[in-house]
Short mmCIF file of C-alpha atoms in Angstrom, two decimals:
data_model
loop_
_atom_site.label_atom_id
_atom_site.label_comp_id
_atom_site.label_asym_id
_atom_site.label_seq_id
_atom_site.Cartn_x
_atom_site.Cartn_y
_atom_site.Cartn_z
CA ASP A 1 -13.66 249.94 156.81
CA THR A 2 -14.26 249.31 160.52
CA ALA A 3 -12.47 246.12 161.52
CA VAL A 4 -14.88 245.01 164.26
CA SER A 5 -18.30 246.58 164.07
CA GLN A 6 -21.21 246.08 166.40
CA THR A 7 -24.77 247.32 166.31
CA PRO A 8 -26.57 249.02 167.82
CA LYS A 9 -24.30 251.51 169.59
CA TYR A 10 -27.00 252.31 172.13
CA LEU A 11 -29.84 250.11 173.30
CA VAL A 12 -32.46 251.29 175.79
CA THR A 13 -35.13 248.82 176.75
CA GLN A 14 -37.53 247.76 179.48
CA MET A 15 -36.96 244.97 181.98
CA GLY A 16 -38.24 241.64 180.73
CA ASN A 17 -37.65 242.38 177.05
CA ASP A 18 -35.48 240.31 174.70
CA LYS A 19 -32.81 242.04 172.65
CA SER A 20 -29.92 241.22 170.34
CA ILE A 21 -26.56 242.81 169.63
CA LYS A 22 -24.82 242.04 166.37
CA CYS A 23 -21.10 241.87 165.68
CA GLU A 24 -19.14 241.48 162.48
CA GLN A 25 -15.41 241.46 161.82
CA ASN A 26 -13.80 241.91 158.41
CA LEU A 27 -10.29 240.96 159.52
CA GLY A 28 -10.57 237.32 158.47
CA HIS A 29 -10.07 236.25 162.08
CA ASP A 30 -11.10 232.83 163.35
CA THR A 31 -11.88 233.74 166.94
CA MET A 32 -14.47 236.14 168.33
CA TYR A 33 -15.41 237.20 171.84
CA TRP A 34 -18.00 239.01 173.91
CA TYR A 35 -16.86 241.09 176.88
CA LYS A 36 -18.99 242.96 179.42
CA GLN A 37 -17.79 246.26 180.90
CA ASP A 38 -19.49 247.33 184.12
CA PRO A 39 -20.00 250.97 185.23
CA LYS A 40 -16.66 250.83 187.04
CA LYS A 41 -15.00 250.03 183.69
CA PHE A 42 -14.10 246.48 184.68
CA LEU A 43 -13.92 244.23 181.58
CA LYS A 44 -14.87 240.58 181.88
CA ILE A 45 -15.01 237.91 179.22
CA MET A 46 -18.38 236.29 178.61
CA PHE A 47 -17.91 234.01 175.61
CA SER A 48 -15.41 233.11 172.97
CA TYR A 49 -16.00 231.33 169.67
CA ASN A 50 -13.48 229.76 167.35
CA ASN A 51 -14.61 229.00 163.81
CA LYS A 52 -18.24 229.15 164.91
CA GLU A 53 -17.63 226.81 167.84
CA LEU A 54 -18.13 227.83 171.47
CA ILE A 55 -14.82 227.70 173.34
CA ILE A 56 -15.29 229.70 176.51
CA ASN A 57 -18.53 230.21 178.36
CA GLU A 58 -17.88 232.02 181.61
CA THR A 59 -20.43 231.99 184.40
CA VAL A 60 -22.97 233.97 182.47
CA PRO A 61 -26.73 233.49 183.04
CA ASN A 62 -28.28 231.28 180.39
CA ARG A 63 -30.48 234.24 179.43
CA PHE A 64 -27.43 235.21 177.35
CA SER A 65 -27.08 233.15 174.20
CA PRO A 66 -24.36 233.80 171.64
CA LYS A 67 -24.81 232.70 168.04
CA SER A 68 -22.16 232.49 165.37
CA PRO A 69 -23.69 231.96 161.91
CA ASP A 70 -20.21 232.11 160.36
CA LYS A 71 -16.75 232.96 161.61
CA ALA A 72 -17.13 236.64 160.72
CA HIS A 73 -20.20 237.11 162.90
CA LEU A 74 -20.94 236.63 166.58
CA ASN A 75 -24.29 237.87 167.81
CA LEU A 76 -25.49 238.10 171.39
CA HIS A 77 -29.10 237.51 172.28
CA ILE A 78 -30.35 238.38 175.74
CA ASN A 79 -33.70 237.12 177.06
CA SER A 80 -35.74 238.57 179.91
CA LEU A 81 -33.49 241.57 180.45
CA GLU A 82 -32.77 242.60 184.05
CA LEU A 83 -31.60 245.89 185.54
CA GLY A 84 -28.21 244.34 186.29
CA ASP A 85 -27.64 243.66 182.61
CA SER A 86 -27.08 247.37 182.06
CA ALA A 87 -23.47 247.68 180.90
CA VAL A 88 -21.35 248.22 177.81
CA TYR A 89 -20.91 245.05 175.76
CA PHE A 90 -17.83 244.71 173.57
CA CYS A 91 -17.26 242.33 170.74
CA ALA A 92 -13.66 241.45 169.90
CA SER A 93 -11.76 239.20 167.55
CA SER A 94 -8.32 237.65 167.27
CA GLN A 95 -6.58 235.90 164.40
CA ASP A 96 -6.96 232.51 166.03
CA LEU A 97 -7.20 230.93 169.48
CA GLY A 98 -3.47 231.17 169.99
CA SER A 99 -3.23 234.83 169.01
CA GLU A 100 -2.62 237.11 171.92
CA LYS A 101 -3.85 240.41 170.52
CA LEU A 102 -7.55 241.18 170.55
CA PHE A 103 -9.24 243.80 168.37
CA PHE A 104 -12.30 245.37 169.93
CA GLY A 105 -15.45 246.91 168.53
CA SER A 106 -16.67 250.26 169.79
CA GLY A 107 -19.20 248.80 172.20
CA THR A 108 -22.96 248.66 172.73
CA GLN A 109 -24.27 250.65 175.69
CA LEU A 110 -27.23 248.68 177.04
CA SER A 111 -29.56 250.43 179.48
CA VAL A 112 -32.34 248.40 181.07
CA LEU A 113 -35.07 250.52 182.66
CA GLY B 1 -29.76 256.24 198.20
CA GLU B 2 -26.22 255.53 197.31
CA SER B 3 -24.75 257.15 194.26
CA VAL B 4 -22.67 254.94 191.99
CA GLY B 5 -19.79 256.51 190.16
CA LEU B 6 -16.53 255.61 188.65
CA HIS B 7 -13.86 254.85 191.21
CA LEU B 8 -10.99 254.39 188.83
CA PRO B 9 -7.51 255.26 189.95
CA THR B 10 -6.72 258.55 188.26
CA LEU B 11 -3.54 260.17 187.08
CA SER B 12 -3.31 263.79 185.98
CA VAL B 13 -0.22 264.97 184.15
CA GLN B 14 0.82 268.17 182.48
CA GLU B 15 1.06 268.12 178.71
CA GLY B 16 4.62 267.35 177.71
CA ASP B 17 5.47 265.51 180.92
CA ASN B 18 6.05 261.77 181.13
CA SER B 19 3.32 259.51 182.52
CA ILE B 20 3.73 256.27 184.40
CA ILE B 21 0.73 254.02 184.82
CA ASN B 22 1.10 251.06 187.15
CA CYS B 23 -0.59 247.71 187.27
CA ALA B 24 -0.37 244.81 189.70
CA TYR B 25 -1.25 241.55 188.01
CA SER B 26 -2.75 238.57 189.71
CA ASN B 27 -1.24 235.35 188.44
CA SER B 28 2.45 234.43 188.75
CA ALA B 29 1.93 231.93 185.90
CA SER B 30 0.99 234.70 183.45
CA ASP B 31 3.34 234.73 180.49
CA TYR B 32 1.93 237.48 178.32
CA PHE B 33 0.88 241.02 179.15
CA ILE B 34 -0.77 243.73 177.14
CA TRP B 35 -1.75 247.35 177.57
CA TYR B 36 -4.93 248.74 176.08
CA LYS B 37 -6.12 252.33 175.77
CA GLN B 38 -9.83 253.11 175.89
CA GLU B 39 -11.00 256.55 174.83
CA SER B 40 -14.43 257.76 175.83
CA GLY B 41 -17.16 256.03 173.81
CA LYS B 42 -14.74 253.66 172.10
CA GLY B 43 -13.49 250.12 172.52
CA PRO B 44 -10.09 249.20 173.98
CA GLN B 45 -7.25 249.72 171.53
CA PHE B 46 -3.93 247.84 171.62
CA ILE B 47 -0.89 249.88 172.70
CA ILE B 48 1.95 247.50 173.46
CA ASP B 49 2.56 243.97 174.70
CA ILE B 50 5.35 242.05 176.40
CA ARG B 51 6.13 238.41 177.09
CA SER B 52 7.33 237.17 180.44
CA ASN B 53 10.82 236.38 179.11
CA MET B 54 11.42 240.12 178.73
CA ASP B 55 11.50 242.89 181.30
CA LYS B 56 11.25 245.88 179.00
CA ARG B 57 9.81 246.68 175.61
CA GLN B 58 9.67 249.98 173.78
CA GLY B 59 7.25 251.30 171.23
CA GLN B 60 6.65 254.70 169.82
CA ARG B 61 6.57 257.03 172.86
CA VAL B 62 5.58 254.11 175.09
CA THR B 63 7.61 251.67 177.18
CA VAL B 64 6.33 248.71 179.14
CA LEU B 65 8.29 247.43 182.13
CA LEU B 66 7.68 244.04 183.69
CA ASN B 67 8.80 243.04 187.18
CA LYS B 68 7.86 239.41 187.68
CA THR B 69 9.27 239.30 191.20
CA VAL B 70 6.59 241.60 192.50
CA LYS B 71 4.03 240.93 189.73
CA HIS B 72 4.11 244.50 188.56
CA LEU B 73 3.68 246.03 185.14
CA SER B 74 4.06 249.67 184.20
CA LEU B 75 3.36 251.73 181.11
CA GLN B 76 5.46 254.81 180.52
CA ILE B 77 4.27 257.42 178.06
CA ALA B 78 6.83 259.99 176.99
CA ALA B 79 5.88 263.61 176.30
CA THR B 80 2.21 263.06 177.12
CA GLN B 81 -0.22 264.69 174.72
CA PRO B 82 -3.92 265.63 175.07
CA GLY B 83 -4.81 262.70 172.81
CA ASP B 84 -3.36 260.36 175.43
CA SER B 85 -6.25 261.15 177.80
CA ALA B 86 -8.09 257.85 178.20
CA VAL B 87 -8.55 254.87 180.49
CA TYR B 88 -5.59 252.48 180.37
CA PHE B 89 -5.93 248.78 181.10
CA CYS B 90 -3.34 246.13 181.66
CA ALA B 91 -4.28 242.54 180.88
CA GLU B 92 -2.57 239.21 181.40
CA LYS B 93 -2.75 235.76 179.87
CA PHE B 94 -2.02 232.42 181.46
CA GLY B 95 -2.98 228.83 180.90
CA ALA B 96 -3.17 226.90 177.67
CA GLY B 97 -5.65 225.95 174.99
CA SER B 98 -9.24 226.96 175.52
CA ALA B 99 -8.50 227.97 179.11
CA ARG B 100 -6.07 230.65 177.92
CA GLN B 101 -7.87 233.95 177.98
CA LEU B 102 -7.16 237.63 178.45
CA THR B 103 -7.89 238.80 182.00
CA PHE B 104 -8.14 242.54 182.45
CA GLY B 105 -7.10 244.56 185.48
CA SER B 106 -8.99 247.60 186.65
CA GLY B 107 -8.22 250.64 184.54
CA THR B 108 -6.47 253.92 185.27
CA GLN B 109 -7.94 257.18 184.03
CA LEU B 110 -5.20 259.40 182.58
CA THR B 111 -6.04 263.09 182.21
CA VAL B 112 -3.63 265.36 180.38
CA LEU B 113 -3.76 268.96 181.58
CA PRO B 114 -3.01 271.81 179.16
#
């Protein structure tokens, strides 16, 4: 029943590894997002997709690659993980690009050792 | 070495009292504002929103006030309850089309004391 669900909830990995975070929304929304929350709780947008198409790509290292196989899914793959990638990553969705309200998943706590 | 911790503004209120959380937004062209609540271990959850053509909007136990002159937004919570303890974020939107995105401010940690 969860509207926006992301897995895993916790991810602990070594520097240099590659990892993926998955996100699915069952709200029938067209637009999905990835946000990064740093240890000081600051939330910053990374990517947004509309109907599987990349719309926003903020200044994020190209080690981060989003993939949207269909409009209900937006996965985040991270190559060559670095210590500074440790953060909480949130997936979100909105009805469409023009919709103001975002619905967030419960987050993935990534710890890079 | 240096210890890194949370340096969120904090607000502690007694249960039953009213809370006022303030936010200064950055862009005078912003035309939409939204408050989110984030409980520990969870994602941000919508509370209330307001457009720039309004200066006040009320929800259930919450009121948002907008002062465009000084670029200030506030969230008032009436009769604060323990379940209101969370980090509260304001966010703004400006621009159009693909450039229009939600920009979050720094949060405020609200703690409700018994």
